[in-house]
Amino acid sequence: MNDELRVLIVDDDKTNRRVLKECISGIAQVLLAKNGHQAIEKAIELQPDLIVLDVVMPDMDGFSVIETLRNRRNTEHIPIIFITGSGSEEVEMKGLKLGAVDVIGKPLHPGVVQARIYTQLQNVFQRRLLGSLANIDALTTIANRRQFDEVLEKEWNASLSRQTPLSLVILDVDYFKKYNDHFGHLSGDRVLKNVALTLKDSLNSENALVARIGGEEFAMILPDTHLEKAQALVKAAIESVQALNIAHPASKCNPVVTVSAGIHSFIADQVLNREAAFDLADKALFKAKENGRNQFSFTDNLNPYQAIEIETGLSEF
Ligand SMILES: [Mg+2]
């Protein structure tokens, strides 16, 4: 297993903390908290992969800690193992009902503790692996459609609640079918991979997402990004694809591989929905293609039920 996994030990008793630490330090990185408040603070800030939580503690007991963590979006997913000295079925049931993945009784037997923690860490590791595979496009190694949908939903809600701008970009490789016909599918796949990684590099932002959402179709989600900034980013992205200088003799717009893009910038609204926003970005892309490709078009119209006037982006670089 890998030593990147981190376990937060929460116990008011110093001896128990030491015993637990000895059990875990060989298989994962150890974080310590000596009361409930500290546990919550550290869980939020350090995002451990597993929490080993004592039930009986002064001030705030383990039950209150797990309830608090389960009600927070960035801690609700962290698995928790309860440590209890009571040995009562009632306490054990309560812990499991609150969402604990396991309950370990005191006195602590190091071999047993270690084995049970190891099992939970393996689960975490496998879930993480499966989760990352399910969200990645196998050909290009960037995000796939599924991850795009998830992130768009998240950022849509963030834009709605904070009323911050969000830009959605759809991009398409120009005359890609002609490239495939000319050079074959293997070469086409290499182009997709190259373009994908170039688009990703060109954004160079932790918050932004670049995904492959279809054959030669890509999309970007740019949180906290208004139209003007989105235009600059997309212009740079289009330029960096052209700068790859991949020969495309079958292209009718340029001797090298290029992309076209459509941008829709907006603040999420109760009336609108994500599909409508996507549709507007797609219409802008269509306009960019109509105008001659290797360029972008955009719209920041907040109401998709009105006629859409899409302005033309730069037609030449
Ligand atoms: Mg205790």
Short mmCIF file of N, CA, C and O in Angstrom, two decimals, residues 215-312:
data_model
loop_
_atom_site.label_atom_id
_atom_site.label_comp_id
_atom_site.label_asym_id
_atom_site.label_seq_id
_atom_site.Cartn_x
_atom_site.Cartn_y
_atom_site.Cartn_z
N GLY A 215 -15.55 12.24 -29.53
CA GLY A 215 -14.47 11.88 -30.45
C GLY A 215 -13.34 12.89 -30.51
O GLY A 215 -12.28 12.69 -29.92
N GLU A 216 -13.55 13.99 -31.26
CA GLU A 216 -12.51 15.02 -31.34
C GLU A 216 -12.97 16.29 -30.63
O GLU A 216 -12.53 17.38 -30.93
N GLU A 217 -13.88 16.11 -29.67
CA GLU A 217 -14.47 17.25 -28.99
C GLU A 217 -13.96 17.35 -27.55
O GLU A 217 -13.93 16.38 -26.81
N PHE A 218 -13.56 18.56 -27.19
CA PHE A 218 -13.05 18.83 -25.85
C PHE A 218 -13.89 19.93 -25.19
O PHE A 218 -14.59 20.66 -25.89
N ALA A 219 -13.79 20.02 -23.87
CA ALA A 219 -14.51 21.09 -23.19
C ALA A 219 -13.67 21.61 -22.03
O ALA A 219 -12.85 20.88 -21.46
N MET A 220 -13.87 22.88 -21.71
CA MET A 220 -13.20 23.47 -20.56
C MET A 220 -14.26 24.04 -19.61
O MET A 220 -15.24 24.63 -20.07
N ILE A 221 -14.02 23.88 -18.34
CA ILE A 221 -14.84 24.55 -17.33
C ILE A 221 -13.91 25.53 -16.62
O ILE A 221 -12.90 25.13 -16.05
N LEU A 222 -14.24 26.81 -16.69
CA LEU A 222 -13.39 27.84 -16.10
C LEU A 222 -14.15 28.57 -14.99
O LEU A 222 -14.89 29.52 -15.25
N PRO A 223 -13.96 28.12 -13.73
CA PRO A 223 -14.68 28.76 -12.63
C PRO A 223 -14.13 30.16 -12.34
O PRO A 223 -12.95 30.42 -12.61
N ASP A 224 -14.98 31.02 -11.79
CA ASP A 224 -14.57 32.39 -11.44
C ASP A 224 -13.94 33.11 -12.63
O ASP A 224 -12.99 33.86 -12.46
N THR A 225 -14.43 32.83 -13.81
CA THR A 225 -13.82 33.41 -15.01
C THR A 225 -14.88 34.12 -15.84
O THR A 225 -15.83 33.50 -16.32
N HIS A 226 -14.71 35.43 -15.98
CA HIS A 226 -15.66 36.18 -16.80
C HIS A 226 -15.24 36.10 -18.27
O HIS A 226 -14.16 35.59 -18.60
N LEU A 227 -16.10 36.63 -19.13
CA LEU A 227 -15.90 36.46 -20.57
C LEU A 227 -14.54 36.93 -21.07
O LEU A 227 -13.87 36.23 -21.83
N GLU A 228 -14.14 38.12 -20.60
CA GLU A 228 -12.89 38.68 -21.12
C GLU A 228 -11.69 37.77 -20.82
O GLU A 228 -10.85 37.52 -21.68
N LYS A 229 -11.66 37.25 -19.58
CA LYS A 229 -10.57 36.37 -19.18
C LYS A 229 -10.64 35.05 -19.96
O LYS A 229 -9.62 34.50 -20.39
N ALA A 230 -11.85 34.56 -20.12
CA ALA A 230 -12.05 33.30 -20.86
C ALA A 230 -11.53 33.45 -22.30
O ALA A 230 -10.89 32.55 -22.84
N GLN A 231 -11.81 34.60 -22.89
CA GLN A 231 -11.36 34.84 -24.26
C GLN A 231 -9.84 34.78 -24.35
O GLN A 231 -9.28 34.18 -25.28
N ALA A 232 -9.16 35.40 -23.38
CA ALA A 232 -7.69 35.39 -23.39
C ALA A 232 -7.17 33.96 -23.25
O ALA A 232 -6.23 33.55 -23.95
N LEU A 233 -7.79 33.18 -22.36
CA LEU A 233 -7.35 31.80 -22.14
C LEU A 233 -7.58 30.94 -23.38
O LEU A 233 -6.71 30.15 -23.77
N VAL A 234 -8.73 31.12 -24.00
CA VAL A 234 -9.06 30.30 -25.17
C VAL A 234 -8.18 30.69 -26.35
O VAL A 234 -7.72 29.83 -27.11
N LYS A 235 -7.92 31.98 -26.48
CA LYS A 235 -7.02 32.44 -27.56
C LYS A 235 -5.65 31.77 -27.39
O LYS A 235 -5.09 31.23 -28.35
N ALA A 236 -5.14 31.78 -26.17
CA ALA A 236 -3.83 31.16 -25.90
C ALA A 236 -3.88 29.66 -26.19
O ALA A 236 -2.92 29.09 -26.74
N ALA A 237 -4.99 29.02 -25.84
CA ALA A 237 -5.12 27.57 -26.06
C ALA A 237 -5.12 27.26 -27.56
O ALA A 237 -4.43 26.34 -28.02
N ILE A 238 -5.86 28.05 -28.33
CA ILE A 238 -5.93 27.84 -29.78
C ILE A 238 -4.54 28.06 -30.40
O ILE A 238 -4.09 27.27 -31.24
N GLU A 239 -3.87 29.08 -29.91
CA GLU A 239 -2.52 29.37 -30.44
C GLU A 239 -1.55 28.25 -30.11
O GLU A 239 -0.70 27.89 -30.93
N SER A 240 -1.68 27.68 -28.90
CA SER A 240 -0.70 26.64 -28.54
C SER A 240 -0.94 25.35 -29.31
O SER A 240 0.00 24.61 -29.57
N VAL A 241 -2.18 25.09 -29.71
CA VAL A 241 -2.43 23.92 -30.56
C VAL A 241 -1.80 24.15 -31.95
O VAL A 241 -1.12 23.27 -32.49
N GLN A 242 -2.00 25.34 -32.47
CA GLN A 242 -1.42 25.65 -33.78
C GLN A 242 0.12 25.57 -33.73
O GLN A 242 0.75 25.09 -34.66
N ALA A 243 0.66 25.99 -32.59
CA ALA A 243 2.13 26.00 -32.43
C ALA A 243 2.72 24.60 -32.36
O ALA A 243 3.94 24.43 -32.48
N LEU A 244 1.88 23.58 -32.16
CA LEU A 244 2.38 22.20 -32.18
C LEU A 244 2.94 21.88 -33.56
O LEU A 244 3.76 20.99 -33.73
N ASN A 245 2.37 22.58 -34.55
CA ASN A 245 2.87 22.46 -35.92
C ASN A 245 2.75 21.04 -36.48
O ASN A 245 3.68 20.53 -37.11
N ILE A 246 1.61 20.42 -36.22
CA ILE A 246 1.38 19.07 -36.73
C ILE A 246 0.78 19.19 -38.14
O ILE A 246 -0.32 19.72 -38.30
N ALA A 247 1.50 18.71 -39.12
CA ALA A 247 1.06 18.86 -40.51
C ALA A 247 -0.33 18.26 -40.74
O ALA A 247 -0.62 17.15 -40.29
N HIS A 248 -1.18 19.03 -41.41
CA HIS A 248 -2.54 18.57 -41.71
C HIS A 248 -2.87 18.99 -43.16
O HIS A 248 -3.63 19.93 -43.39
N PRO A 249 -2.28 18.27 -44.12
CA PRO A 249 -2.45 18.67 -45.53
C PRO A 249 -3.90 18.61 -46.01
O PRO A 249 -4.25 19.28 -46.98
N ALA A 250 -4.73 17.83 -45.32
CA ALA A 250 -6.12 17.70 -45.77
C ALA A 250 -7.03 18.81 -45.21
O ALA A 250 -8.19 18.91 -45.59
N SER A 251 -6.49 19.61 -44.30
CA SER A 251 -7.30 20.68 -43.71
C SER A 251 -7.59 21.77 -44.73
O SER A 251 -6.73 22.13 -45.53
N LYS A 252 -8.81 22.29 -44.69
CA LYS A 252 -9.16 23.35 -45.64
C LYS A 252 -8.93 24.73 -45.05
O LYS A 252 -9.16 25.73 -45.71
N CYS A 253 -8.51 24.79 -43.75
CA CYS A 253 -8.36 26.11 -43.14
C CYS A 253 -6.93 26.46 -42.79
O CYS A 253 -6.59 27.61 -42.59
N ASN A 254 -6.08 25.46 -42.68
CA ASN A 254 -4.72 25.72 -42.22
C ASN A 254 -3.84 24.52 -42.56
O ASN A 254 -4.32 23.39 -42.53
N PRO A 255 -2.55 24.72 -42.87
CA PRO A 255 -1.70 23.56 -43.18
C PRO A 255 -1.35 22.70 -41.97
O PRO A 255 -0.78 21.62 -42.11
N VAL A 256 -1.65 23.19 -40.75
CA VAL A 256 -1.37 22.39 -39.55
C VAL A 256 -2.66 22.17 -38.76
O VAL A 256 -3.69 22.81 -39.01
N VAL A 257 -2.58 21.24 -37.78
CA VAL A 257 -3.75 20.92 -36.96
C VAL A 257 -4.15 22.14 -36.13
O VAL A 257 -3.31 22.77 -35.48
N THR A 258 -5.44 22.45 -36.17
CA THR A 258 -5.97 23.59 -35.41
C THR A 258 -7.26 23.18 -34.70
O THR A 258 -7.82 22.12 -34.97
N VAL A 259 -7.71 24.05 -33.79
CA VAL A 259 -9.01 23.82 -33.14
C VAL A 259 -9.87 25.07 -33.23
O VAL A 259 -9.36 26.19 -33.36
N SER A 260 -11.18 24.85 -33.17
CA SER A 260 -12.14 25.95 -33.07
C SER A 260 -12.81 25.85 -31.71
O SER A 260 -12.87 24.76 -31.13
N ALA A 261 -13.30 27.00 -31.22
CA ALA A 261 -13.89 26.98 -29.87
C ALA A 261 -15.11 27.88 -29.78
O ALA A 261 -15.21 28.88 -30.48
N GLY A 262 -16.01 27.49 -28.90
CA GLY A 262 -17.17 28.33 -28.57
C GLY A 262 -17.17 28.57 -27.07
O GLY A 262 -16.97 27.64 -26.29
N ILE A 263 -17.36 29.84 -26.67
CA ILE A 263 -17.34 30.18 -25.25
C ILE A 263 -18.71 30.68 -24.84
O ILE A 263 -19.31 31.50 -25.54
N HIS A 264 -19.18 30.20 -23.71
CA HIS A 264 -20.36 30.82 -23.10
C HIS A 264 -20.00 31.18 -21.66
O HIS A 264 -19.66 30.31 -20.86
N SER A 265 -20.04 32.49 -21.35
CA SER A 265 -19.76 32.95 -19.99
C SER A 265 -21.06 33.40 -19.35
O SER A 265 -21.86 34.07 -19.99
N PHE A 266 -21.24 33.05 -18.09
CA PHE A 266 -22.53 33.36 -17.45
C PHE A 266 -22.39 33.29 -15.94
O PHE A 266 -21.38 32.84 -15.40
N ILE A 267 -23.45 33.76 -15.28
CA ILE A 267 -23.61 33.51 -13.85
C ILE A 267 -24.83 32.61 -13.74
O ILE A 267 -25.88 32.91 -14.31
N ALA A 268 -24.66 31.46 -13.05
CA ALA A 268 -25.77 30.50 -13.01
C ALA A 268 -27.02 31.14 -12.42
O ALA A 268 -26.95 31.95 -11.50
N ASP A 269 -28.14 30.75 -12.97
CA ASP A 269 -29.42 31.37 -12.65
C ASP A 269 -30.42 30.26 -12.36
O ASP A 269 -30.33 29.17 -12.92
N GLN A 270 -31.38 30.54 -11.49
CA GLN A 270 -32.40 29.53 -11.16
C GLN A 270 -33.17 29.07 -12.40
O GLN A 270 -33.59 27.93 -12.50
N VAL A 271 -33.37 30.02 -13.32
CA VAL A 271 -34.21 29.73 -14.49
C VAL A 271 -33.48 28.84 -15.51
O VAL A 271 -34.07 27.99 -16.14
N LEU A 272 -32.18 29.09 -15.63
CA LEU A 272 -31.41 28.37 -16.65
C LEU A 272 -31.07 26.97 -16.17
O LEU A 272 -31.24 26.62 -15.03
N ASN A 273 -30.55 26.17 -17.07
CA ASN A 273 -30.00 24.90 -16.63
C ASN A 273 -28.69 24.64 -17.37
O ASN A 273 -28.33 25.37 -18.29
N ARG A 274 -28.00 23.63 -16.93
CA ARG A 274 -26.68 23.35 -17.48
C ARG A 274 -26.74 22.99 -18.96
O ARG A 274 -25.85 23.34 -19.73
N GLU A 275 -27.79 22.29 -19.34
CA GLU A 275 -27.93 21.88 -20.74
C GLU A 275 -28.03 23.12 -21.65
O GLU A 275 -27.44 23.16 -22.73
N ALA A 276 -28.77 24.12 -21.17
CA ALA A 276 -28.93 25.34 -21.97
C ALA A 276 -27.59 26.06 -22.12
O ALA A 276 -27.25 26.55 -23.20
N ALA A 277 -26.81 26.09 -21.05
CA ALA A 277 -25.49 26.74 -21.08
C ALA A 277 -24.58 26.00 -22.06
O ALA A 277 -23.86 26.60 -22.87
N PHE A 278 -24.63 24.69 -21.99
CA PHE A 278 -23.82 23.86 -22.88
C PHE A 278 -24.22 24.12 -24.34
O PHE A 278 -23.37 24.26 -25.22
N ASP A 279 -25.51 24.22 -24.55
CA ASP A 279 -26.04 24.46 -25.88
C ASP A 279 -25.55 25.79 -26.45
O ASP A 279 -25.23 25.89 -27.64
N LEU A 280 -25.47 26.80 -25.59
CA LEU A 280 -25.01 28.12 -26.05
C LEU A 280 -23.53 28.08 -26.43
O LEU A 280 -23.12 28.67 -27.43
N ALA A 281 -22.73 27.37 -25.64
CA ALA A 281 -21.31 27.22 -25.97
C ALA A 281 -21.17 26.46 -27.29
O ALA A 281 -20.33 26.79 -28.14
N ASP A 282 -22.01 25.47 -27.48
CA ASP A 282 -21.99 24.66 -28.69
C ASP A 282 -22.39 25.50 -29.91
O ASP A 282 -21.80 25.38 -30.98
N LYS A 283 -23.36 26.37 -29.73
CA LYS A 283 -23.77 27.25 -30.83
C LYS A 283 -22.65 28.21 -31.19
O LYS A 283 -22.43 28.52 -32.37
N ALA A 284 -21.96 28.69 -30.17
CA ALA A 284 -20.82 29.59 -30.41
C ALA A 284 -19.73 28.85 -31.19
O ALA A 284 -19.11 29.41 -32.10
N LEU A 285 -19.51 27.58 -30.84
CA LEU A 285 -18.53 26.77 -31.57
C LEU A 285 -18.93 26.64 -33.04
O LEU A 285 -18.10 26.79 -33.95
N PHE A 286 -20.21 26.39 -33.25
CA PHE A 286 -20.73 26.27 -34.62
C PHE A 286 -20.43 27.54 -35.42
O PHE A 286 -20.01 27.50 -36.56
N LYS A 287 -20.64 28.67 -34.75
CA LYS A 287 -20.40 29.97 -35.38
C LYS A 287 -18.92 30.13 -35.76
O LYS A 287 -18.58 30.61 -36.84
N ALA A 288 -18.03 29.68 -34.84
CA ALA A 288 -16.59 29.78 -35.10
C ALA A 288 -16.21 28.93 -36.32
O ALA A 288 -15.36 29.31 -37.12
N LYS A 289 -16.87 27.80 -36.45
CA LYS A 289 -16.60 26.92 -37.60
C LYS A 289 -17.10 27.58 -38.88
O LYS A 289 -16.42 27.58 -39.91
N GLU A 290 -18.29 28.12 -38.77
CA GLU A 290 -18.90 28.79 -39.92
C GLU A 290 -18.03 29.95 -40.41
O GLU A 290 -17.92 30.22 -41.59
N ASN A 291 -17.40 30.62 -39.45
CA ASN A 291 -16.58 31.79 -39.78
C ASN A 291 -15.20 31.43 -40.35
O ASN A 291 -14.41 32.32 -40.64
N GLY A 292 -14.87 30.15 -40.39
CA GLY A 292 -13.61 29.77 -41.01
C GLY A 292 -12.67 28.94 -40.14
O GLY A 292 -11.56 28.62 -40.54
N ARG A 293 -13.08 28.59 -38.94
CA ARG A 293 -12.30 27.71 -38.02
C ARG A 293 -10.97 28.33 -37.56
O ARG A 293 -10.64 29.43 -37.96
N ASN A 294 -10.26 27.57 -36.71
CA ASN A 294 -9.04 28.06 -36.07
C ASN A 294 -9.31 29.40 -35.38
O ASN A 294 -8.52 30.34 -35.48
N GLN A 295 -10.42 29.50 -34.69
CA GLN A 295 -10.84 30.73 -34.02
C GLN A 295 -11.92 30.39 -33.00
O GLN A 295 -12.34 29.24 -32.90
N PHE A 296 -12.33 31.39 -32.24
CA PHE A 296 -13.42 31.14 -31.31
C PHE A 296 -14.53 32.17 -31.49
O PHE A 296 -14.30 33.26 -32.01
N SER A 297 -15.73 31.77 -31.08
CA SER A 297 -16.84 32.71 -30.96
C SER A 297 -17.33 32.64 -29.53
O SER A 297 -16.97 31.72 -28.79
N PHE A 298 -18.15 33.60 -29.13
CA PHE A 298 -18.56 33.61 -27.72
C PHE A 298 -19.92 34.26 -27.55
O PHE A 298 -20.40 34.99 -28.41
N THR A 299 -20.51 33.98 -26.41
CA THR A 299 -21.73 34.66 -26.02
C THR A 299 -21.75 34.77 -24.50
O THR A 299 -21.30 33.87 -23.81
N ASP A 300 -22.22 35.89 -24.00
CA ASP A 300 -22.41 35.96 -22.55
C ASP A 300 -23.87 36.29 -22.25
O ASP A 300 -24.21 36.79 -21.21
N ASN A 301 -24.70 35.97 -23.22
CA ASN A 301 -26.13 36.20 -23.04
C ASN A 301 -26.63 35.40 -21.84
O ASN A 301 -26.40 34.21 -21.73
N LEU A 302 -27.31 36.09 -20.93
CA LEU A 302 -27.74 35.39 -19.72
C LEU A 302 -29.08 34.70 -19.90
O LEU A 302 -29.50 33.93 -19.07
N ASN A 303 -29.76 35.01 -20.96
CA ASN A 303 -31.07 34.40 -21.17
C ASN A 303 -31.13 33.63 -22.49
O ASN A 303 -31.21 34.23 -23.55
N PRO A 304 -31.11 32.30 -22.41
CA PRO A 304 -31.07 31.51 -23.64
C PRO A 304 -32.42 31.50 -24.36
O PRO A 304 -32.52 30.99 -25.46
N TYR A 305 -33.44 32.05 -23.73
CA TYR A 305 -34.75 32.01 -24.38
C TYR A 305 -34.95 33.20 -25.32
O TYR A 305 -35.93 33.30 -26.00
N GLN A 306 -33.98 34.13 -25.28
CA GLN A 306 -34.01 35.22 -26.26
C GLN A 306 -33.14 34.84 -27.45
O GLN A 306 -32.37 33.90 -27.38
N ALA A 307 -33.31 35.61 -28.49
CA ALA A 307 -32.47 35.36 -29.66
C ALA A 307 -31.00 35.54 -29.26
O ALA A 307 -30.68 36.42 -28.47
N ILE A 308 -30.15 34.69 -29.81
CA ILE A 308 -28.75 34.76 -29.40
C ILE A 308 -27.91 35.44 -30.46
O ILE A 308 -27.87 35.01 -31.61
N GLU A 309 -27.30 36.51 -30.06
CA GLU A 309 -26.42 37.22 -30.96
C GLU A 309 -25.00 36.81 -30.60
O GLU A 309 -24.49 37.18 -29.55
N ILE A 310 -24.38 36.00 -31.42
CA ILE A 310 -23.04 35.57 -31.08
C ILE A 310 -22.02 36.43 -31.82
O ILE A 310 -22.04 36.53 -33.05
N GLU A 311 -21.15 37.03 -31.03
CA GLU A 311 -20.13 37.86 -31.65
C GLU A 311 -18.98 37.01 -32.10
O GLU A 311 -18.70 35.96 -31.53
N THR A 312 -18.28 37.47 -33.08
CA THR A 312 -17.18 36.69 -33.62
C THR A 312 -15.89 36.98 -32.88
O THR A 312 -15.61 38.13 -32.55
#
